[in-house]
PDB file of C-alpha atoms and ligand atoms in Angstrom:
ATOM      1  CA  UNK A  28     111.437 123.849 116.989  1.00 51.00           C
ATOM      2  CA  UNK A  29     111.274 126.194 114.024  1.00 58.00           C
ATOM      3  CA  UNK A  30     114.813 127.362 113.160  1.00 78.00           C
ATOM      4  CA  UNK A  31     116.100 126.592 109.624  1.00 82.00           C
ATOM      5  CA  UNK A  32     118.920 124.488 111.035  1.00 89.00           C
ATOM      6  CA  UNK A  33     116.386 122.151 112.636  1.00 95.00           C
ATOM      7  CA  UNK A  34     115.527 119.271 110.320  1.00 97.00           C
ATOM      8  CA  UNK A  35     113.348 116.203 110.261  1.00 98.00           C
ATOM      9  CA  UNK A  36     114.683 112.872 109.138  1.00 98.00           C
ATOM     10  CA  UNK A  37     113.071 109.497 108.534  1.00 99.00           C
ATOM     11  CA  UNK A  38     114.306 106.319 110.204  1.00 99.00           C
ATOM     12  CA  UNK A  39     113.093 102.733 110.169  1.00 99.00           C
ATOM     13  CA  UNK A  40     114.130  99.819 112.320  1.00 98.00           C
ATOM     14  CA  UNK A  41     114.357  97.057 109.718  1.00 98.00           C
ATOM     15  CA  UNK A  42     112.825  93.607 110.412  1.00 98.00           C
ATOM     16  CA  UNK A  43     116.190  92.263 111.654  1.00 98.00           C
ATOM     17  CA  UNK A  44     116.342  94.944 114.384  1.00 98.00           C
ATOM     18  CA  UNK A  45     112.768  94.216 115.466  1.00 98.00           C
ATOM     19  CA  UNK A  46     113.329  90.440 115.497  1.00 98.00           C
ATOM     20  CA  UNK A  47     116.702  90.707 117.265  1.00 98.00           C
ATOM     21  CA  UNK A  48     115.178  92.825 120.030  1.00 98.00           C
ATOM     22  CA  UNK A  49     117.636  95.694 119.670  1.00 98.00           C
ATOM     23  CA  UNK A  50     115.183  98.519 118.956  1.00 98.00           C
ATOM     24  CA  UNK A  51     115.622 100.003 122.414  1.00 98.00           C
ATOM     25  CA  UNK A  52     119.403  99.968 122.203  1.00 98.00           C
ATOM     26  CA  UNK A  53     119.305 101.717 118.848  1.00 98.00           C
ATOM     27  CA  UNK A  54     116.718 104.309 119.882  1.00 98.00           C
ATOM     28  CA  UNK A  55     118.717 104.989 123.039  1.00 98.00           C
ATOM     29  CA  UNK A  56     121.590 106.253 120.883  1.00 98.00           C
ATOM     30  CA  UNK A  57     119.363 108.752 119.075  1.00 98.00           C
ATOM     31  CA  UNK A  58     117.665 109.895 122.273  1.00 98.00           C
ATOM     32  CA  UNK A  59     120.888 110.397 124.211  1.00 98.00           C
ATOM     33  CA  UNK A  60     122.307 112.463 121.309  1.00 98.00           C
ATOM     34  CA  UNK A  61     119.381 114.816 121.916  1.00 98.00           C
ATOM     35  CA  UNK A  62     117.344 114.004 118.820  1.00 98.00           C
ATOM     36  CA  UNK A  63     113.624 114.422 119.408  1.00 98.00           C
ATOM     37  CA  UNK A  64     111.365 111.504 118.471  1.00 98.00           C
ATOM     38  CA  UNK A  65     108.573 113.264 116.585  1.00 98.00           C
ATOM     39  CA  UNK A  66     106.778 110.133 115.313  1.00 99.00           C
ATOM     40  CA  UNK A  67     106.952 106.374 115.765  1.00 98.00           C
ATOM     41  CA  UNK A  68     104.842 103.419 114.558  1.00 98.00           C
ATOM     42  CA  UNK A  69     105.095  99.680 113.820  1.00 98.00           C
ATOM     43  CA  UNK A  70     104.033  98.787 110.290  1.00 98.00           C
ATOM     44  CA  UNK A  71     104.144  95.890 107.877  1.00 98.00           C
ATOM     45  CA  UNK A  72     105.795  97.133 104.677  1.00 98.00           C
ATOM     46  CA  UNK A  73     104.030  96.390 101.385  1.00 98.00           C
ATOM     47  CA  UNK A  74     105.385  96.127  97.828  1.00 98.00           C
ATOM     48  CA  UNK A  75     103.806  99.463  96.908  1.00 98.00           C
ATOM     49  CA  UNK A  76     105.282 101.445  99.765  1.00 98.00           C
ATOM     50  CA  UNK A  77     108.712  99.816  99.296  1.00 98.00           C
ATOM     51  CA  UNK A  78     108.737 100.671  95.596  1.00 98.00           C
ATOM     52  CA  UNK A  79     108.122 104.299  96.541  1.00 98.00           C
ATOM     53  CA  UNK A  80     110.575 104.290  99.410  1.00 98.00           C
ATOM     54  CA  UNK A  81     113.357 102.551  97.441  1.00 98.00           C
ATOM     55  CA  UNK A  82     112.479 104.078  94.030  1.00 98.00           C
ATOM     56  CA  UNK A  83     116.180 104.675  93.277  1.00 97.00           C
ATOM     57  CA  UNK A  84     116.931 100.956  93.789  1.00 97.00           C
ATOM     58  CA  UNK A  85     113.926  99.283  92.135  1.00 98.00           C
ATOM     59  CA  UNK A  86     115.860  98.332  88.995  1.00 98.00           C
ATOM     60  CA  UNK A  87     118.966  97.068  90.787  1.00 95.00           C
ATOM     61  CA  UNK A  88     119.940  93.393  91.085  1.00 91.00           C
ATOM     62  CA  UNK A  89     119.648  93.432  94.867  1.00 92.00           C
ATOM     63  CA  UNK A  90     116.134  94.953  94.903  1.00 95.00           C
ATOM     64  CA  UNK A  91     114.207  91.683  95.050  1.00 94.00           C
ATOM     65  CA  UNK A  92     116.253  90.491  98.028  1.00 94.00           C
ATOM     66  CA  UNK A  93     115.908  93.893  99.661  1.00 96.00           C
ATOM     67  CA  UNK A  94     112.123  93.963  99.244  1.00 97.00           C
ATOM     68  CA  UNK A  95     111.655  90.442 100.583  1.00 97.00           C
ATOM     69  CA  UNK A  96     113.907  91.232 103.568  1.00 97.00           C
ATOM     70  CA  UNK A  97     111.934  94.402 104.333  1.00 98.00           C
ATOM     71  CA  UNK A  98     108.693  92.360 104.313  1.00 98.00           C
ATOM     72  CA  UNK A  99     110.002  89.567 106.565  1.00 98.00           C
ATOM     73  CA  UNK A 100     108.200  91.119 109.516  1.00 98.00           C
ATOM     74  CA  UNK A 101     107.067  94.476 110.828  1.00 98.00           C
ATOM     75  CA  UNK A 102     109.330  97.468 110.763  1.00 98.00           C
ATOM     76  CA  UNK A 103     109.216 100.450 113.094  1.00 98.00           C
ATOM     77  CA  UNK A 104     109.100 103.745 111.232  1.00 98.00           C
ATOM     78  CA  UNK A 105     109.981 107.020 112.887  1.00 99.00           C
ATOM     79  CA  UNK A 106     110.718 110.688 112.453  1.00 99.00           C
ATOM     80  CA  UNK A 107     113.595 112.288 114.344  1.00 98.00           C
ATOM     81  CA  UNK A 108     114.085 116.011 114.685  1.00 98.00           C
ATOM     82  CA  UNK A 109     117.167 118.020 115.556  1.00 98.00           C
ATOM     83  CA  UNK A 110     119.961 120.293 114.328  1.00 97.00           C
ATOM     84  CA  UNK A 111     121.112 118.960 110.950  1.00 97.00           C
ATOM     85  CA  UNK A 112     119.236 115.799 111.863  1.00 98.00           C
ATOM     86  CA  UNK A 113     119.762 114.064 108.505  1.00 98.00           C
ATOM     87  CA  UNK A 114     123.536 114.332 108.653  1.00 98.00           C
ATOM     88  CA  UNK A 115     123.736 113.622 112.384  1.00 98.00           C
ATOM     89  CA  UNK A 116     121.559 110.518 112.186  1.00 98.00           C
ATOM     90  CA  UNK A 117     123.550 109.108 109.239  1.00 98.00           C
ATOM     91  CA  UNK A 118     126.728 109.697 111.293  1.00 98.00           C
ATOM     92  CA  UNK A 119     125.294 107.636 114.165  1.00 98.00           C
ATOM     93  CA  UNK A 120     124.051 104.957 111.730  1.00 99.00           C
ATOM     94  CA  UNK A 121     127.358 104.454 109.874  1.00 98.00           C
ATOM     95  CA  UNK A 122     128.248 103.003 106.473  1.00 98.00           C
ATOM     96  CA  UNK A 123     125.721 100.974 104.475  1.00 98.00           C
ATOM     97  CA  UNK A 124     127.933  97.869 104.252  1.00 98.00           C
ATOM     98  CA  UNK A 125     128.313  96.413 107.750  1.00 98.00           C
ATOM     99  CA  UNK A 126     131.828  95.221 106.893  1.00 98.00           C
ATOM    100  CA  UNK A 127     132.939  98.848 106.441  1.00 98.00           C
ATOM    101  CA  UNK A 128     130.817 100.428 109.187  1.00 98.00           C
ATOM    102  CA  UNK A 129     133.028 101.805 111.954  1.00 98.00           C
ATOM    103  CA  UNK A 130     132.827 100.563 115.539  1.00 98.00           C
ATOM    104  CA  UNK A 131     130.750 102.990 117.565  1.00 98.00           C
ATOM    105  CA  UNK A 132     128.185 103.368 114.795  1.00 98.00           C
ATOM    106  CA  UNK A 133     124.905 101.446 114.936  1.00 99.00           C
ATOM    107  CA  UNK A 134     125.688  99.321 111.893  1.00 98.00           C
ATOM    108  CA  UNK A 135     129.314  98.844 113.005  1.00 98.00           C
ATOM    109  CA  UNK A 136     128.300  97.684 116.469  1.00 98.00           C
ATOM    110  CA  UNK A 137     125.360  95.422 115.581  1.00 98.00           C
ATOM    111  CA  UNK A 138     126.269  93.924 112.179  1.00 98.00           C
ATOM    112  CA  UNK A 139     129.276  92.657 110.262  1.00 98.00           C
ATOM    113  CA  UNK A 140     128.310  91.095 106.884  1.00 96.00           C
ATOM    114  CA  UNK A 141     129.613  92.108 103.440  1.00 97.00           C
ATOM    115  CA  UNK A 142     127.963  92.915 100.084  1.00 96.00           C
ATOM    116  CA  UNK A 143     129.826  89.926  98.657  1.00 96.00           C
ATOM    117  CA  UNK A 144     128.325  87.570 101.236  1.00 96.00           C
ATOM    118  CA  UNK A 145     124.813  88.992 100.840  1.00 94.00           C
ATOM    119  CA  UNK A 146     124.996  88.805  97.039  1.00 91.00           C
ATOM    120  CA  UNK A 147     126.300  85.223  97.163  1.00 92.00           C
ATOM    121  CA  UNK A 148     123.348  84.250  99.370  1.00 91.00           C
ATOM    122  CA  UNK A 149     120.964  86.298  97.209  1.00 88.00           C
ATOM    123  CA  UNK A 150     119.779  88.305 100.206  1.00 90.00           C
ATOM    124  CA  UNK A 151     119.846  91.971 101.159  1.00 94.00           C
ATOM    125  CA  UNK A 152     122.513  93.375 103.381  1.00 96.00           C
ATOM    126  CA  UNK A 153     120.773  93.204 106.757  1.00 97.00           C
ATOM    127  CA  UNK A 154     121.985  96.377 108.370  1.00 98.00           C
ATOM    128  CA  UNK A 155     119.299  96.905 111.066  1.00 98.00           C
ATOM    129  CA  UNK A 156     118.322 100.497 110.328  1.00 98.00           C
ATOM    130  CA  UNK A 157     117.333 102.831 107.545  1.00 98.00           C
ATOM    131  CA  UNK A 158     118.000 106.559 107.709  1.00 99.00           C
ATOM    132  CA  UNK A 159     117.371 109.166 105.010  1.00 98.00           C
ATOM    133  CA  UNK A 160     120.470 110.002 102.970  1.00 98.00           C
ATOM    134  CA  UNK A 161     119.879 113.726 102.412  1.00 98.00           C
ATOM    135  CA  UNK A 162     117.289 116.420 103.265  1.00 97.00           C
ATOM    136  CA  UNK A 163     115.311 115.953 100.003  1.00 98.00           C
ATOM    137  CA  UNK A 164     115.102 112.195 100.585  1.00 98.00           C
ATOM    138  CA  UNK A 165     114.086 112.847 104.191  1.00 98.00           C
ATOM    139  CA  UNK A 166     111.179 115.072 103.204  1.00 98.00           C
ATOM    140  CA  UNK A 167     110.015 112.548 100.621  1.00 98.00           C
ATOM    141  CA  UNK A 168     110.317 109.557 102.981  1.00 98.00           C
ATOM    142  CA  UNK A 169     108.542 111.285 105.888  1.00 98.00           C
ATOM    143  CA  UNK A 170     105.691 111.967 103.438  1.00 98.00           C
ATOM    144  CA  UNK A 171     105.606 108.366 102.190  1.00 98.00           C
ATOM    145  CA  UNK A 172     105.338 106.805 105.648  1.00 98.00           C
ATOM    146  CA  UNK A 173     103.535 109.425 107.749  1.00 98.00           C
ATOM    147  CA  UNK A 174     100.510 111.699 107.622  1.00 98.00           C
ATOM    148  CA  UNK A 175     101.244 115.122 109.065  1.00 97.00           C
ATOM    149  CA  UNK A 176      98.850 114.490 111.991  1.00 98.00           C
ATOM    150  CA  UNK A 177     100.988 111.508 113.064  1.00 98.00           C
ATOM    151  CA  UNK A 178     103.982 113.799 113.644  1.00 98.00           C
ATOM    152  CA  UNK A 179     103.986 115.362 117.083  1.00 98.00           C
ATOM    153  CA  UNK A 180     105.228 118.685 118.340  1.00 96.00           C
ATOM    154  CA  UNK A 181     106.268 118.667 121.983  1.00 97.00           C
ATOM    155  CA  UNK A 182     109.240 119.925 123.960  1.00 96.00           C
ATOM    156  CA  UNK A 183     111.891 117.687 125.441  1.00 97.00           C
ATOM    157  CA  UNK A 184     112.571 118.782 129.007  1.00 97.00           C
ATOM    158  CA  UNK A 185     116.277 119.166 128.157  1.00 96.00           C
ATOM    159  CA  UNK A 186     115.713 121.196 124.978  1.00 94.00           C
ATOM    160  CA  UNK A 187     117.315 124.285 126.603  1.00 95.00           C
ATOM    161  CA  UNK A 188     120.638 122.424 126.588  1.00 96.00           C
ATOM    162  CA  UNK A 189     120.497 120.315 123.428  1.00 95.00           C
ATOM    163  CA  UNK A 190     119.232 122.595 120.655  1.00 93.00           C
TER     164      UNK A 190
HETATM  165  P1  IDP B   2     121.519 103.203 102.811  1.00 74.02           P
HETATM  166  O1  IDP B   2     120.503 102.312 103.480  1.00 74.02           O
HETATM  167  O2  IDP B   2     122.769 103.322 103.633  1.00 74.02           O
HETATM  168  O3  IDP B   2     120.965 104.544 102.385  1.00 74.02           O
HETATM  169  P2  IDP B   2     121.389 102.388 100.007  1.00 74.02           P
HETATM  170  O4  IDP B   2     122.531 102.374  99.043  1.00 74.02           O
HETATM  171  O5  IDP B   2     120.332 103.431  99.827  1.00 74.02           O
HETATM  172  O6  IDP B   2     121.993 102.443 101.485  1.00 74.02           O
HETATM  173  O7  IDP B   2     120.723 100.929  99.935  1.00 74.02           O
HETATM  174  C1  IDP B   2     119.498 100.647 100.554  1.00 74.02           C
HETATM  175  C2  IDP B   2     119.588  99.301 101.259  1.00 74.02           C
HETATM  176  O8  IDP B   2     119.706  98.260 100.276  1.00 74.02           O
HETATM  177  C3  IDP B   2     120.819  99.121 102.153  1.00 74.02           C
HETATM  178  O9  IDP B   2     120.649  99.668 103.449  1.00 74.02           O
HETATM  179  C4  IDP B   2     120.970  97.612 102.178  1.00 74.02           C
HETATM  180  O10 IDP B   2     120.045  97.020 103.096  1.00 74.02           O
HETATM  181  C5  IDP B   2     120.554  97.218 100.756  1.00 74.02           C
HETATM  182  N1  IDP B   2     121.703  97.109  99.826  1.00 74.02           N
HETATM  183  C6  IDP B   2     122.394  98.148  99.272  1.00 74.02           C
HETATM  184  N2  IDP B   2     123.360  97.690  98.444  1.00 74.02           N
HETATM  185  C7  IDP B   2     123.258  96.340  98.448  1.00 74.02           C
HETATM  186  C8  IDP B   2     123.993  95.274  97.772  1.00 74.02           C
HETATM  187  O11 IDP B   2     124.925  95.499  96.992  1.00 74.02           O
HETATM  188  N3  IDP B   2     123.602  94.002  98.051  1.00 74.02           N
HETATM  189  C9  IDP B   2     122.581  93.714  98.897  1.00 74.02           C
HETATM  190  N4  IDP B   2     121.862  94.661  99.539  1.00 74.02           N
HETATM  191  C10 IDP B   2     122.207  95.970  99.326  1.00 74.02           C
HETATM  192 MG1   MG B   3     119.741 105.127 100.837  1.00 74.02          MG
END
């Protein structure tokens, strides 16, 4: 897919999604919306890669909790492709704080905790999935987690209808 309206976005199933066994249910939502899975791999996050990935949050109070949560177990990193993929994936993912995430969104359907609760416990908000916030972030994050030869170009059989 080469049109300008076709974007790539970065997603990651956080350790809670992997350990809760809900990766398939989450991926199903992206696949049925017609987003093309261009890359996918299970990786153990390291301090270095997390500092790059969450560079905007490194100095925040919740960073330590966030980094230790993201290292609790493997994550599954992926690249999704589609029309305005960044915006569409964030729409499916929902609000950052589970408490405010609407039913029907991934975070709204699979989580419920609040910032207040997470901060009181000194842990990160466990919200099952990461998705790039804007196209610039998406390009940067795809580059942090993937080499270009790990991103695959193939046609979905239903591409005629979905994009
Ligand atoms: P996003 O994941 O929706 O883009 P960001 O604001 O970029 O949200 O925050 C990155 C991640 O850091 C969140 O998904 C969440 O796991 C965690 N987080 C954000 N704000 C807080 C907080 O106030 N307390 C604890 N964890 C937080
Ligand atoms: Mg963010």
